Short mmCIF file of N, CA and C and ligand atoms in Angstrom, two decimals:
data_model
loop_
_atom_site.label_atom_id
_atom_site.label_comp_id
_atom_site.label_asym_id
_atom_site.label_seq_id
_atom_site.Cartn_x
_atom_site.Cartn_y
_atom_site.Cartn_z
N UNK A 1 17.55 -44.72 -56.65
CA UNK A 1 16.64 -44.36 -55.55
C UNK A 1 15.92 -43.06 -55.87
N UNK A 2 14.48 -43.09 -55.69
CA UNK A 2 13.78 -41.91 -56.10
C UNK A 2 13.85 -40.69 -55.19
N UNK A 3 13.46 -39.68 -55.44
CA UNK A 3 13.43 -38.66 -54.57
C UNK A 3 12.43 -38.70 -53.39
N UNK A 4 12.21 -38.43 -52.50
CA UNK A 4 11.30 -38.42 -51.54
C UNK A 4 10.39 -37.13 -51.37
N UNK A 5 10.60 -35.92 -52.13
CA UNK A 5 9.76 -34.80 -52.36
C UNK A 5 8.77 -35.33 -54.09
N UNK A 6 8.94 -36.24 -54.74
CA UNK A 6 8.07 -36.55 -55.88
C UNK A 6 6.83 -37.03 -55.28
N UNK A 7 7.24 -38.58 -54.12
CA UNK A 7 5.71 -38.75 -53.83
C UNK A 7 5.14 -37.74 -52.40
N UNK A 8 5.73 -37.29 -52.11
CA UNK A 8 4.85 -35.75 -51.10
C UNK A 8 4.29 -35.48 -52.32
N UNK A 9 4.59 -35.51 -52.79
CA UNK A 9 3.63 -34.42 -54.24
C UNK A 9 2.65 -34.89 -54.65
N UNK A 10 3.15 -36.76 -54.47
CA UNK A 10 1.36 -37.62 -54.63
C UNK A 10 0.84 -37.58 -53.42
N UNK A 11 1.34 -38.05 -52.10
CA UNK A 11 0.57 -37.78 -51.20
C UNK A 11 -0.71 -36.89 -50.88
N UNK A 12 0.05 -35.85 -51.45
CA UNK A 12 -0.61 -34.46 -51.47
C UNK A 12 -1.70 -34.21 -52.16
N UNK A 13 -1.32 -34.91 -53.21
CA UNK A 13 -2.68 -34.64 -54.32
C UNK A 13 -3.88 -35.82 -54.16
N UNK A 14 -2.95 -36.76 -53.57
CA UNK A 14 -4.26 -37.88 -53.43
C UNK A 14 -5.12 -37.60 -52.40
N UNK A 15 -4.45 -37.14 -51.25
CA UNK A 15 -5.06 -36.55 -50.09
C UNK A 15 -6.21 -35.66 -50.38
N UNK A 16 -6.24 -34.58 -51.41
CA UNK A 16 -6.89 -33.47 -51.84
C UNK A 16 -7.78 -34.51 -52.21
N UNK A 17 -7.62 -35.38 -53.46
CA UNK A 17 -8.43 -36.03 -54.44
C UNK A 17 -9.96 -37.18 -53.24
N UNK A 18 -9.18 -37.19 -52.53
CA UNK A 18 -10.42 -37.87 -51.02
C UNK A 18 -10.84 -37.23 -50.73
N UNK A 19 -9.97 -35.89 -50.20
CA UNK A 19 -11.15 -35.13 -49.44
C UNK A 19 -12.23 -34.40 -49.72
N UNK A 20 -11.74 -33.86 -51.15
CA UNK A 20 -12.54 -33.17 -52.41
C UNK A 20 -13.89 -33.86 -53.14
N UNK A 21 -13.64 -35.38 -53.16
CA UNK A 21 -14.21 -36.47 -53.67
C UNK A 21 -14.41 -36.26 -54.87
N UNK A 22 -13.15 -36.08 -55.45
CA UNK A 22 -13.18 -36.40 -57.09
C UNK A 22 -12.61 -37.76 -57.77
N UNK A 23 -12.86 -37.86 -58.52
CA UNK A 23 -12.54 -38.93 -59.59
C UNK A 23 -11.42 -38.66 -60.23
N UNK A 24 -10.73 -37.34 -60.06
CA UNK A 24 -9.46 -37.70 -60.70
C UNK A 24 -8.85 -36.52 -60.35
N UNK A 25 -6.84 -37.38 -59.80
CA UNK A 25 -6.37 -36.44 -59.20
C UNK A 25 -6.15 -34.88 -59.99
N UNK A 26 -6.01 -33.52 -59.29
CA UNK A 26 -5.72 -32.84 -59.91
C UNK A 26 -4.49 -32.62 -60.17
N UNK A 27 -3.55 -32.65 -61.10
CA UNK A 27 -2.24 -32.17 -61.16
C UNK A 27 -2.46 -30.76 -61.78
N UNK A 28 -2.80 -29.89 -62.35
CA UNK A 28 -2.83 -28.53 -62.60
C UNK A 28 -2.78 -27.53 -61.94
N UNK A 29 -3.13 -27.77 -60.43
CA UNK A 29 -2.78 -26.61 -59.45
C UNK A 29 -1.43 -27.00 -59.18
N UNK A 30 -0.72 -25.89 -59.25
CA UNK A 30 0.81 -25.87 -58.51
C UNK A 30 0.50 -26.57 -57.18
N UNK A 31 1.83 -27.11 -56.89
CA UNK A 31 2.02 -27.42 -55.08
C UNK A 31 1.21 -26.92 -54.29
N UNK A 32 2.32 -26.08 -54.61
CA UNK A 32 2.29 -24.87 -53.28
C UNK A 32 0.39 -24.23 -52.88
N UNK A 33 -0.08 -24.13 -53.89
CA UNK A 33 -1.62 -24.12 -53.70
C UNK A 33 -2.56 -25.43 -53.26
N UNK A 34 -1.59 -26.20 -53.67
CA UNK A 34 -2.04 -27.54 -52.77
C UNK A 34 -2.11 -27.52 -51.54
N UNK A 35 -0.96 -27.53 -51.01
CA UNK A 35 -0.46 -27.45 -49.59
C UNK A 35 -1.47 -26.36 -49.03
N UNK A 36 -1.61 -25.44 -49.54
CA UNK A 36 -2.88 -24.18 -48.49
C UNK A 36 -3.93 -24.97 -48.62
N UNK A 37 -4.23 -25.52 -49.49
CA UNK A 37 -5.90 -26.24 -49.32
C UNK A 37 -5.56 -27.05 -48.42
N UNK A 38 -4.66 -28.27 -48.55
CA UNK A 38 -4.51 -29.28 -47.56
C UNK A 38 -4.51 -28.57 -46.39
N UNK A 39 -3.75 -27.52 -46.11
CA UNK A 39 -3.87 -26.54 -44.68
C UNK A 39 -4.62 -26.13 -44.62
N UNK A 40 -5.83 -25.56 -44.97
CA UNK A 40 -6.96 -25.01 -44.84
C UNK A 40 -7.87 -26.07 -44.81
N UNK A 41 -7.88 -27.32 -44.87
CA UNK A 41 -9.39 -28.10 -44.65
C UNK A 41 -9.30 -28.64 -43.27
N UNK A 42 -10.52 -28.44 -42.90
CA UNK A 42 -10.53 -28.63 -41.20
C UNK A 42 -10.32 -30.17 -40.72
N UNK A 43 -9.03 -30.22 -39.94
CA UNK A 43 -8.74 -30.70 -39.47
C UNK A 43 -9.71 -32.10 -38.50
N UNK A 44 -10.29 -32.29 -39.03
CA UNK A 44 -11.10 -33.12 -38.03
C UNK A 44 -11.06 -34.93 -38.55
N UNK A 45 -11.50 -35.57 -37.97
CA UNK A 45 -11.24 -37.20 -38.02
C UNK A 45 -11.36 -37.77 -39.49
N UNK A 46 -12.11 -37.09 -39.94
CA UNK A 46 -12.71 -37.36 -41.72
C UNK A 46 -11.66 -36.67 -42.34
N UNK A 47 -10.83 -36.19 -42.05
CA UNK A 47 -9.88 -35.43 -42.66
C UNK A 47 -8.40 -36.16 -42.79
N UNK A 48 -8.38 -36.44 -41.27
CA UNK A 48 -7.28 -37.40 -40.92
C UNK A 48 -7.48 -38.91 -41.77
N UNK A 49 -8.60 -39.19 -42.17
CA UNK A 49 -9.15 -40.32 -42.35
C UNK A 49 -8.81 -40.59 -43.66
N UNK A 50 -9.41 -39.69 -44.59
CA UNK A 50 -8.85 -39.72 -45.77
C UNK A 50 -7.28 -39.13 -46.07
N UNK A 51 -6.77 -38.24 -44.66
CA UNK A 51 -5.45 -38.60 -45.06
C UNK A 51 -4.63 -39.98 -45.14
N UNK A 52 -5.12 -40.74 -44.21
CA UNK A 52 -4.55 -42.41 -43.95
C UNK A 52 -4.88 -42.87 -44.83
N UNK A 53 -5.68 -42.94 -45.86
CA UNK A 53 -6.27 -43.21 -46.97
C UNK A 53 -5.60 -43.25 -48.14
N UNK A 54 -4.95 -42.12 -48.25
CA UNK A 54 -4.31 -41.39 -49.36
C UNK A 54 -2.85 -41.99 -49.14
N UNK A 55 -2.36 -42.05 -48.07
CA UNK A 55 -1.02 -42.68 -47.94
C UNK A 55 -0.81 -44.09 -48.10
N UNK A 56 -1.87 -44.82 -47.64
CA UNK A 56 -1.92 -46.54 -47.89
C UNK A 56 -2.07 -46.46 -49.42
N UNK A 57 -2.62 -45.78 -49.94
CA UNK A 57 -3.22 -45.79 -51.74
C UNK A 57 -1.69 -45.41 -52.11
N UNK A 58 -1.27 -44.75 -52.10
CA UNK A 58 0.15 -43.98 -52.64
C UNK A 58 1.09 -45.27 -52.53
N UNK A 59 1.14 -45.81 -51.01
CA UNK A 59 2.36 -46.72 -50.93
C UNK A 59 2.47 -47.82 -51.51
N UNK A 60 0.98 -48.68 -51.29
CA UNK A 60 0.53 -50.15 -51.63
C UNK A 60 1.19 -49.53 -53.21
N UNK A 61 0.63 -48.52 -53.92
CA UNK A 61 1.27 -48.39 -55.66
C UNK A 61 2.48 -48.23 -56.03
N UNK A 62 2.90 -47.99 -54.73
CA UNK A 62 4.69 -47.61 -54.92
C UNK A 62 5.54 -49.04 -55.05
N UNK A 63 4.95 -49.91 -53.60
CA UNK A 63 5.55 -51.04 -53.54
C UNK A 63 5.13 -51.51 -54.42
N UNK A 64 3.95 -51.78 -55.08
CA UNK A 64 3.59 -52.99 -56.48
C UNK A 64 4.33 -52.63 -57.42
N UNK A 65 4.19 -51.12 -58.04
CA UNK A 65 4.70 -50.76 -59.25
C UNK A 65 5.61 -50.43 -59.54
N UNK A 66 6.83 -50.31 -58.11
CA UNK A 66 8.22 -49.45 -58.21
C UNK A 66 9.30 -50.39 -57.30
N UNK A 67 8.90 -50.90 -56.10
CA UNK A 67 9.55 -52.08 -55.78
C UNK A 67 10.46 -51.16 -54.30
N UNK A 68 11.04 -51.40 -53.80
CA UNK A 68 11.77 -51.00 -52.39
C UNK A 68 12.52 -50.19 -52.40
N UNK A 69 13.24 -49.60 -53.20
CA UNK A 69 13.90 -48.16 -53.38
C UNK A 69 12.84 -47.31 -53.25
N UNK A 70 11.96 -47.41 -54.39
CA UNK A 70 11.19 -46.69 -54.45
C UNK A 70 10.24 -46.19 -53.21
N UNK A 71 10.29 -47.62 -52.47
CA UNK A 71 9.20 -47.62 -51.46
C UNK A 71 9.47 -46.51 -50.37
N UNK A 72 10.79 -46.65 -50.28
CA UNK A 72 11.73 -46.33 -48.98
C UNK A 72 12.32 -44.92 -49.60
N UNK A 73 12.29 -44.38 -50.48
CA UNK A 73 11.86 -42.74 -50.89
C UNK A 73 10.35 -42.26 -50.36
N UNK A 74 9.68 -43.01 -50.68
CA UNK A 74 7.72 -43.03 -50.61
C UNK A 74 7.90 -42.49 -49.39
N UNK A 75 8.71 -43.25 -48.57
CA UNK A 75 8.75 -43.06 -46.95
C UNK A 75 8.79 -41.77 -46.51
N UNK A 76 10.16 -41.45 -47.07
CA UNK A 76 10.50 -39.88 -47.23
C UNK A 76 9.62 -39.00 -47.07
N UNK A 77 8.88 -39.48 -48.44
CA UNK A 77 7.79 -38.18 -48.83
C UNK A 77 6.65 -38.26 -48.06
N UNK A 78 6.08 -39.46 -47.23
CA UNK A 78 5.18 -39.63 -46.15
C UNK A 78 5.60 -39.07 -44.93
N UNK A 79 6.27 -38.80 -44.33
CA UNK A 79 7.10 -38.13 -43.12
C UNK A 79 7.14 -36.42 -43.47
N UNK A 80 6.95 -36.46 -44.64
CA UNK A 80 7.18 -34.63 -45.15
C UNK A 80 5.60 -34.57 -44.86
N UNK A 81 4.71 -35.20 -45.85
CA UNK A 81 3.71 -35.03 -45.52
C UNK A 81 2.52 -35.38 -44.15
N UNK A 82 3.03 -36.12 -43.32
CA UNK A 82 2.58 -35.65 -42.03
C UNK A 82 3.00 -34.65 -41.47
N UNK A 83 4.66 -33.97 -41.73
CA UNK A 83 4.42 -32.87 -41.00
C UNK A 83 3.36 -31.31 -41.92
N UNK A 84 2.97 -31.92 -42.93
CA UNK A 84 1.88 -31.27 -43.25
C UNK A 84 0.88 -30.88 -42.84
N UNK A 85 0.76 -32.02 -42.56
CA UNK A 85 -0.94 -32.27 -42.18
C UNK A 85 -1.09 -32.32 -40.69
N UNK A 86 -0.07 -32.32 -39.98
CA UNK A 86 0.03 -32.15 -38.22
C UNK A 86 0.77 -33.80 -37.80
N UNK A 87 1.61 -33.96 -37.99
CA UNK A 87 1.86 -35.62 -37.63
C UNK A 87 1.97 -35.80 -35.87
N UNK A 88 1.76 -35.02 -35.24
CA UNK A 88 0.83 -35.66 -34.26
C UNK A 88 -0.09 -35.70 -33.49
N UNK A 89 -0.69 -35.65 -34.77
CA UNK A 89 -2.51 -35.99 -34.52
C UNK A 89 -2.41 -37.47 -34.22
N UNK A 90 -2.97 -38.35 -33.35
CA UNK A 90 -2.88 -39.71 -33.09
C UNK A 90 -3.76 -40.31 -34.38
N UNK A 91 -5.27 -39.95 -34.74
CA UNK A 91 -5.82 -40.11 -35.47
C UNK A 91 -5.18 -40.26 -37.04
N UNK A 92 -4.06 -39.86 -37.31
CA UNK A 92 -3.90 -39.94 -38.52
C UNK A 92 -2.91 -41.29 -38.03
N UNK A 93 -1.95 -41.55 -37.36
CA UNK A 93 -0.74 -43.04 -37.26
C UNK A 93 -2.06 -43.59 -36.87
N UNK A 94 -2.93 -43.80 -36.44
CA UNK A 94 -3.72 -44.72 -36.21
C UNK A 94 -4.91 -45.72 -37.57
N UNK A 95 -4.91 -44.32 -38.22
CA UNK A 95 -5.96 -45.15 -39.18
C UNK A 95 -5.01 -45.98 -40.47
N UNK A 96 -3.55 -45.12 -40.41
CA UNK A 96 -2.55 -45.76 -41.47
C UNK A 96 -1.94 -47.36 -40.65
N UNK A 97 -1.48 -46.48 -39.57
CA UNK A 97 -0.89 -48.39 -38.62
C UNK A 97 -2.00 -49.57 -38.99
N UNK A 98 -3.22 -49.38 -38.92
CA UNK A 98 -4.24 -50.16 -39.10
C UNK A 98 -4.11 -51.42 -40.17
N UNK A 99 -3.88 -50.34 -41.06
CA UNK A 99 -3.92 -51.45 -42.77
C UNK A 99 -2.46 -51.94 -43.03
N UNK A 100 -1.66 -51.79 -41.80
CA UNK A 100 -0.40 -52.75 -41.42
C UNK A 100 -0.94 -53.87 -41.14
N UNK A 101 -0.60 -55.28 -41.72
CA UNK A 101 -0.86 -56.74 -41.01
C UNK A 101 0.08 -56.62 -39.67
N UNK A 102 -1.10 -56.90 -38.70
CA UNK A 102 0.01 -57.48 -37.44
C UNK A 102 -0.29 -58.81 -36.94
N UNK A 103 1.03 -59.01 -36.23
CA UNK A 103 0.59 -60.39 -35.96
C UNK A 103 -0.96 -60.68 -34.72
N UNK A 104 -1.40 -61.55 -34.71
CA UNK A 104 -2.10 -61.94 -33.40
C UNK A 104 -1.57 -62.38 -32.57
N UNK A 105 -1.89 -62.03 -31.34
CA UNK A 105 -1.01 -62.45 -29.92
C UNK A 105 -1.84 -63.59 -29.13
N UNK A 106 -0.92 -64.37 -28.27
CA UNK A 106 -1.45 -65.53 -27.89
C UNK A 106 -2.19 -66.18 -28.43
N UNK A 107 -1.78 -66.62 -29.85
CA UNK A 107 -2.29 -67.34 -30.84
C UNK A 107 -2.70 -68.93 -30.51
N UNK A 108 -4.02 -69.47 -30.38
CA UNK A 108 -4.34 -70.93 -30.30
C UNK A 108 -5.07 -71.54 -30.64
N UNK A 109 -5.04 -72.88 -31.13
CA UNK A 109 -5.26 -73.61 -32.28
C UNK A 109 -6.59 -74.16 -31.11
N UNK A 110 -7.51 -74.16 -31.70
CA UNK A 110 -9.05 -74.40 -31.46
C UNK A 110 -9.17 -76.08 -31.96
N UNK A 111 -9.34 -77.15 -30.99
CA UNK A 111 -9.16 -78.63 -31.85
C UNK A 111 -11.18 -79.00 -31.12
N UNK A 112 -11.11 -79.95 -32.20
CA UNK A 112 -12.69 -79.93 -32.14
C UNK A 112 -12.85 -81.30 -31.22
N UNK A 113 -13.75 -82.15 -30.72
CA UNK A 113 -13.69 -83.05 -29.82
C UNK A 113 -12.55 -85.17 -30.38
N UNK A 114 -12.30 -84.35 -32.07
CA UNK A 114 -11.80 -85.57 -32.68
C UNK A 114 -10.36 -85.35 -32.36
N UNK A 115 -9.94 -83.99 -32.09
CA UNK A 115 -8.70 -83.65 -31.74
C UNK A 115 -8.26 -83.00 -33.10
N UNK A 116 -9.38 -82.39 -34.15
CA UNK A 116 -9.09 -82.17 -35.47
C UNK A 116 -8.73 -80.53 -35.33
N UNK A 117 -7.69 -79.66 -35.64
CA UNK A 117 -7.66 -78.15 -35.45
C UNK A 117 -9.10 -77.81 -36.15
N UNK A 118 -9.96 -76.68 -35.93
CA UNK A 118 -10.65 -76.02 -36.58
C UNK A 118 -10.79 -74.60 -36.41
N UNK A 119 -10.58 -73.94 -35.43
CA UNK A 119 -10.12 -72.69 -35.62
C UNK A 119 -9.02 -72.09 -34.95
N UNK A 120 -8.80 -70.57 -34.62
CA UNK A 120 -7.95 -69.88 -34.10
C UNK A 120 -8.24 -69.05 -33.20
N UNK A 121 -7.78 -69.18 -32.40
CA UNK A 121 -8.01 -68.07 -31.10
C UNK A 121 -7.13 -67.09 -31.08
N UNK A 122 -6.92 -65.76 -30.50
CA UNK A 122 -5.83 -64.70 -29.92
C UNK A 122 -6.18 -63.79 -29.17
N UNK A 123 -5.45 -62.51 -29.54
CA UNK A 123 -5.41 -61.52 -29.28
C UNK A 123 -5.19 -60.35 -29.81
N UNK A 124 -6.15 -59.34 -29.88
CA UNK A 124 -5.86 -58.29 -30.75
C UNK A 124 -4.21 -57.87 -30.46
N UNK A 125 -3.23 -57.41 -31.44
CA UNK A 125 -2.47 -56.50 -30.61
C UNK A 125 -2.29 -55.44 -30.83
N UNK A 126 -3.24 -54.58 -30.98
CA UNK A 126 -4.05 -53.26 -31.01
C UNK A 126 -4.93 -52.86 -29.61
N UNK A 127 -5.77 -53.62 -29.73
CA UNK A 127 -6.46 -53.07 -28.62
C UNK A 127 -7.20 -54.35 -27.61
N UNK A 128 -6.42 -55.17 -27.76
CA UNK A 128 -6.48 -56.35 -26.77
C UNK A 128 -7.65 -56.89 -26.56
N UNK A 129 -8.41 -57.07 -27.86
CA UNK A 129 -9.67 -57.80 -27.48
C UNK A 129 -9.21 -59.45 -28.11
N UNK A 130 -10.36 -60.33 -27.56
CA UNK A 130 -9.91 -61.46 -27.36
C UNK A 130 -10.84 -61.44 -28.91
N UNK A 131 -10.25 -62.96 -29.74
CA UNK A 131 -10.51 -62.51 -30.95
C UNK A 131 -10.54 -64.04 -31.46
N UNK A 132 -11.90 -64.60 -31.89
CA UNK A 132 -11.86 -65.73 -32.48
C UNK A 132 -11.65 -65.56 -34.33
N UNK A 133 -11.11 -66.31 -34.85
CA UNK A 133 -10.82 -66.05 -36.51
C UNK A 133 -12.44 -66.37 -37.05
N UNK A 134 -12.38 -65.58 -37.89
CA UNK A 134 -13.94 -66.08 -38.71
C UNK A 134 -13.28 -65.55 -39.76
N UNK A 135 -14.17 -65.42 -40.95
CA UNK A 135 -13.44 -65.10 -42.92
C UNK A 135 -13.14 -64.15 -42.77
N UNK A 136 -13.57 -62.87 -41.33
CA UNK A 136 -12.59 -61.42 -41.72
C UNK A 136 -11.13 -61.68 -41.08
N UNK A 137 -10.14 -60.80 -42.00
CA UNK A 137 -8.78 -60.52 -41.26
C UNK A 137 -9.02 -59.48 -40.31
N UNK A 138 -10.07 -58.58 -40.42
CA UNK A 138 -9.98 -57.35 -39.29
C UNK A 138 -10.49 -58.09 -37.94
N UNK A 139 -9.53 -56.78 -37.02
CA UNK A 139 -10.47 -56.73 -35.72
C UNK A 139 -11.64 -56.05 -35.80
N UNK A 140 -12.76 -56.82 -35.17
CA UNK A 140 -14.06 -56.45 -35.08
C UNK A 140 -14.27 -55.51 -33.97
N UNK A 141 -13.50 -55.37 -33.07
CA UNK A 141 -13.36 -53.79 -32.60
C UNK A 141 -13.24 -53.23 -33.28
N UNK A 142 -11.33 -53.13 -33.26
CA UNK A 142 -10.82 -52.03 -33.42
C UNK A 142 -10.62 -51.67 -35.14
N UNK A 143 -10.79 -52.27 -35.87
CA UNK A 143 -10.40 -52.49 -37.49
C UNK A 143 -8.69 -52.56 -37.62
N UNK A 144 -7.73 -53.29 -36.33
CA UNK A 144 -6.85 -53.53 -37.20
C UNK A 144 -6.71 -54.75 -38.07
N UNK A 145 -5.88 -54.66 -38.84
CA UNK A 145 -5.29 -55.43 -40.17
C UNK A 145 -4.96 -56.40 -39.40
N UNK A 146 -5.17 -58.18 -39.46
CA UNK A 146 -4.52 -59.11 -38.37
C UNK A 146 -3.59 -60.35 -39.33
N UNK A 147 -2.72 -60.87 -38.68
CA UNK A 147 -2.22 -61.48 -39.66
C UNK A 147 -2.32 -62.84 -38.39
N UNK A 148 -2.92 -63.89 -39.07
CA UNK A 148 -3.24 -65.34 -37.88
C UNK A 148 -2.25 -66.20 -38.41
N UNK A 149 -1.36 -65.98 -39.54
CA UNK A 149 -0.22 -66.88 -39.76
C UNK A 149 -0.19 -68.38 -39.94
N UNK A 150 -1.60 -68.56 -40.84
CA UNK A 150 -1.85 -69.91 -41.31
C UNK A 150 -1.07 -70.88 -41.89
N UNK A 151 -0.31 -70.71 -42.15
CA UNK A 151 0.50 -71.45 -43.09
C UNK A 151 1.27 -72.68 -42.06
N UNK A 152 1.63 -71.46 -40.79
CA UNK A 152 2.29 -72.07 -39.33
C UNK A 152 1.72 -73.22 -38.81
N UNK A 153 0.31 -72.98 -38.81
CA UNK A 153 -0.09 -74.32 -37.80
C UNK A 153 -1.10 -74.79 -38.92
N UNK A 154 -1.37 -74.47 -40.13
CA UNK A 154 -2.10 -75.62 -41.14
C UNK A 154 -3.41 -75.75 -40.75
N UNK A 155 -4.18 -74.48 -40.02
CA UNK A 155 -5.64 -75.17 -39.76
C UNK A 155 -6.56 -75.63 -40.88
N UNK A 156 -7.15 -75.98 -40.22
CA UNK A 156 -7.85 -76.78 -41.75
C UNK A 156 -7.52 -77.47 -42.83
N UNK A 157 -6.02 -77.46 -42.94
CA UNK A 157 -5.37 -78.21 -44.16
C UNK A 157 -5.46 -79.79 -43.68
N UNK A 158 -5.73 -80.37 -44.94
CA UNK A 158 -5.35 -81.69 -44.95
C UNK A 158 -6.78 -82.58 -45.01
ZN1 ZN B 1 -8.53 -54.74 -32.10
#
């Protein structure tokens, strides 16, 4: 099991590497000079934004390339680094919860006049808008991540 202060240390730098808008992270500044920049850039939604940014980028690479130990250290070091960055700012759990798949609520199968399924109906369960499926997974409100669980009722198959 990895340490959970290694990826704070990516967090950290990826975070910088968004907000900075560079092409490549810096590892040459110590930490600790990290952390004052990360504390010193103003706090505002674009900030938070590319912090949620930096943490989905960090984890999605943790889980592909390191597997569930690893992930569940990652965790660690994501919890250090919100209390970095202010963890409760709503704006920052909000733009990361997002690029979580959730399920859709009151999920229903749309049948066409042959009685053939053709689409999906629900419910955001984010921000409760009523939500027909088209080729995006997002909510067209709110941009969460939706998961319509095709496999379950086979629309369109067959
Ligand atoms: Zn929504």
């Amino acid at each position: 099991m990895g340490c959970p202060d290694i990826y704070y240390e990516r967090f950290v730098r990826e975070a910088d590497r968004l907000i900075t808008y560079s092409w490549n992270t810096d590892k040459v500044t110590p930490l600790e000079e990290m952390e004052q920049r990360i504390s010193g850039y103003k706090h505002n939604s674009d900030f938070y934004f590319n912090c949620g940014i930096a943490a989905a980028h960090v984890l999605d690479n943790v889980q592909e390339e390191e597997g569930g130990d690893a992930f569940n250290a990652a965790l660690g070091g994501l919890s250090e680094f919100e209390s970095l960055i202010g963890n409760d700012d709503e704006d920052f759990c909000e733009v990361y919860d997002k690029q979580i798949a959730k399920p859709v609520e009151d999920k229903k199968v749309i049948k066409d006049l042959n009685g053939n399924p053709y689409t999906m109906e629900g419910t955001c369960p984010t921000c409760g808008a009523y939500l027909t499926m088209h080729g995006s997974y997002y909510c067209s409100w709110c941009g969460q991540y939706l998961d319509w669980d095709i496999k379950e009722t086979d629309v369109g198959d067959e």
